[in-house]
Every structure is written in structure tokens, then in C-alpha cells.
CSV table of C-alpha atoms in Angstrom, one decimal:
chain,number,residue,atom,x,y,z
A,200,UNK,CA,50.6,99.9,90.1
A,201,UNK,CA,47.1,101.6,91.3
A,202,UNK,CA,45.4,102.0,94.4
A,203,UNK,CA,42.5,100.1,93.8
A,204,UNK,CA,39.9,99.9,96.7
A,205,UNK,CA,35.6,98.8,96.2
A,206,UNK,CA,33.6,99.7,98.8
A,207,UNK,CA,30.8,97.5,99.7
A,208,UNK,CA,27.3,98.7,101.5
A,209,UNK,CA,24.8,96.2,102.9
A,210,UNK,CA,24.2,94.7,105.8
A,211,UNK,CA,27.2,92.4,107.0
A,212,UNK,CA,29.8,94.6,104.9
A,213,UNK,CA,32.5,96.1,107.6
A,214,UNK,CA,32.1,99.8,107.9
A,215,UNK,CA,33.8,101.5,105.5
A,216,UNK,CA,37.1,103.0,106.9
A,217,UNK,CA,37.8,99.3,108.3
A,218,UNK,CA,37.3,98.7,104.1
A,219,UNK,CA,39.6,101.6,103.1
A,220,UNK,CA,42.2,100.2,106.2
A,221,UNK,CA,41.6,96.5,105.3
A,222,UNK,CA,42.2,96.8,101.4
A,223,UNK,CA,45.2,99.1,101.5
A,224,UNK,CA,47.2,96.9,103.9
A,225,UNK,CA,46.2,93.7,102.0
A,226,UNK,CA,47.8,95.7,98.6
A,227,UNK,CA,50.4,96.7,100.1
A,228,UNK,CA,51.7,93.8,102.5
A,229,UNK,CA,50.9,91.9,99.1
A,230,UNK,CA,53.5,94.0,96.8
A,231,UNK,CA,50.4,95.1,95.2
A,232,UNK,CA,51.8,99.0,96.4
A,233,UNK,CA,55.3,98.8,96.3
A,234,UNK,CA,57.1,100.5,99.7
A,235,UNK,CA,57.2,104.2,98.4
A,236,UNK,CA,53.8,104.4,96.5
A,237,UNK,CA,52.4,107.8,96.8
A,238,UNK,CA,48.8,107.3,98.2
A,239,UNK,CA,46.0,109.7,97.0
A,240,UNK,CA,45.2,112.6,99.8
A,241,UNK,CA,42.5,112.1,102.0
A,242,UNK,CA,39.9,114.6,100.2
A,243,UNK,CA,40.9,112.8,96.7
A,244,UNK,CA,40.2,109.4,98.1
A,245,UNK,CA,37.0,110.7,100.1
A,246,UNK,CA,35.7,112.3,96.8
A,247,UNK,CA,37.0,109.0,94.0
A,248,UNK,CA,35.6,106.6,96.7
A,249,UNK,CA,32.0,108.9,97.8
A,250,UNK,CA,33.1,108.7,101.3
A,251,UNK,CA,33.4,111.3,104.3
A,252,UNK,CA,36.7,112.8,104.1
A,253,UNK,CA,37.0,111.9,108.0
A,254,UNK,CA,36.4,108.3,107.3
A,255,UNK,CA,39.8,108.2,105.5
A,256,UNK,CA,41.3,110.1,107.8
A,257,UNK,CA,40.7,107.5,109.9
A,258,UNK,CA,41.8,104.1,107.9
A,259,UNK,CA,45.0,106.9,107.1
A,260,UNK,CA,45.4,107.0,111.1
A,261,UNK,CA,44.9,102.8,111.6
A,262,UNK,CA,47.3,102.6,108.9
A,263,UNK,CA,49.6,104.6,110.2
A,264,UNK,CA,49.4,103.3,113.8
A,265,UNK,CA,50.5,99.6,112.2
A,266,UNK,CA,53.3,101.4,110.5
A,267,UNK,CA,51.6,100.3,106.8
A,268,UNK,CA,51.9,103.7,106.0
A,269,UNK,CA,53.9,107.1,106.8
A,270,UNK,CA,53.0,110.6,106.3
A,271,UNK,CA,55.8,113.0,105.4
A,272,UNK,CA,54.2,116.3,106.1
A,273,UNK,CA,53.4,118.4,103.0
A,274,UNK,CA,54.9,115.4,100.9
A,275,UNK,CA,52.2,113.4,101.1
A,276,UNK,CA,51.5,109.6,102.3
A,277,UNK,CA,53.6,107.4,101.3
A,278,UNK,CA,53.4,103.1,101.6
A,279,UNK,CA,56.1,102.1,104.6
A,280,UNK,CA,57.9,99.1,104.6
A,281,UNK,CA,55.1,97.2,106.2
A,282,UNK,CA,56.7,94.1,106.4
A,283,UNK,CA,59.7,95.2,108.5
A,284,UNK,CA,56.6,97.4,111.1
A,285,UNK,CA,54.9,93.9,110.7
A,286,UNK,CA,58.1,91.8,111.8
A,287,UNK,CA,59.1,94.9,114.5
A,288,UNK,CA,55.6,94.4,116.0
A,289,UNK,CA,55.1,91.0,116.5
A,290,UNK,CA,58.5,90.7,117.6
A,291,UNK,CA,57.7,94.0,120.4
A,292,UNK,CA,54.3,91.4,121.2
A,293,UNK,CA,56.4,88.5,121.6
A,294,UNK,CA,58.5,90.4,124.1
A,295,UNK,CA,55.5,91.6,126.3
A,296,UNK,CA,54.1,88.1,126.4
A,297,UNK,CA,57.0,86.6,127.5
A,298,UNK,CA,57.7,89.0,130.0
A,299,UNK,CA,54.3,88.7,131.1
A,300,UNK,CA,54.5,85.3,131.3
A,301,UNK,CA,57.5,85.0,133.4
A,302,UNK,CA,56.3,87.1,136.0
A,303,UNK,CA,53.2,85.0,136.5
A,304,UNK,CA,55.7,82.3,136.6
A,305,UNK,CA,54.8,80.0,133.8
A,306,UNK,CA,56.9,77.8,132.8
A,307,UNK,CA,58.5,78.3,129.1
A,308,UNK,CA,56.2,75.1,127.9
A,309,UNK,CA,53.2,76.4,129.9
A,310,UNK,CA,53.9,79.7,128.3
A,311,UNK,CA,54.1,78.3,124.6
A,312,UNK,CA,50.9,76.5,124.6
A,313,UNK,CA,49.2,79.8,126.1
A,314,UNK,CA,50.7,81.3,123.3
A,315,UNK,CA,49.7,78.7,120.7
A,316,UNK,CA,46.4,78.6,121.9
A,317,UNK,CA,46.6,82.4,121.6
A,318,UNK,CA,47.5,82.2,118.2
A,319,UNK,CA,45.3,78.9,117.3
A,320,UNK,CA,41.8,80.9,118.0
A,321,UNK,CA,42.7,84.3,116.8
A,322,UNK,CA,43.8,82.7,113.5
A,323,UNK,CA,40.4,80.4,113.3
A,324,UNK,CA,38.4,83.7,113.2
A,325,UNK,CA,39.7,85.1,110.6
A,326,UNK,CA,37.5,85.9,107.2
């Protein structure tokens, strides 16, 4: 298995860092990059893609914040157990939402309806 990233340029294309972030995240979550897969260095990937090192570093930072990758100091950057991180993040967001809805005085059905509407709106706008 190998990392595959294609940067599209031109009008309507996402910024390069977002393309890098999205493609690595999709490959990690889809199983194309297994947990523990060692990613190229920031400089190495930047050179391969013809991008500035800061662009790749920005993508790696976002991926690390999302729990998709983890940096192990001098040992490198690796694909993390992204599904676990995503599930933990979703559970934390749901807990925060539930607490806020209760503080606002919403009933459980009202809170559930608000969450469902937000999910419908978020998923309707996905590419």
C-alpha cells in the first residue's frame, strides 16, 4: 500500500493543503493506508507534490488535530486508528450538544429534532 495524492490546480479546486488533508484522511479511513503506516516527512511529501513545506505541514497539523495521524517525534508521522478517533470525537460533540440542549430547556424530542436537522443540512452540502 502506498500513499497516493493528486493535486488539482485551477478555478474551483480546493487549496492544496486541503486536498492533501482530504486525500490522506480518505485513504486512512477507507483502509487504503493501514493503521501504523509511516507517512513521508513534510519536506519529502512537499518535494514529491511540488508544494511548499508549510502547505504540507498545515495539512499534517489538521490531520493530527482530527486524530487521523500521529507524530512520534523523530520516529516520524504515522496513520492513527482514525475510526476510533472519529468515534471519540463524535461522542464528545454529542455529549456537548446534549448538555447544551438540556441547559436551554429543550425536551429530548426537540433536541433530537434539532440534531437531525443539523445533520441533514451538513450532509446535504457534502461533495
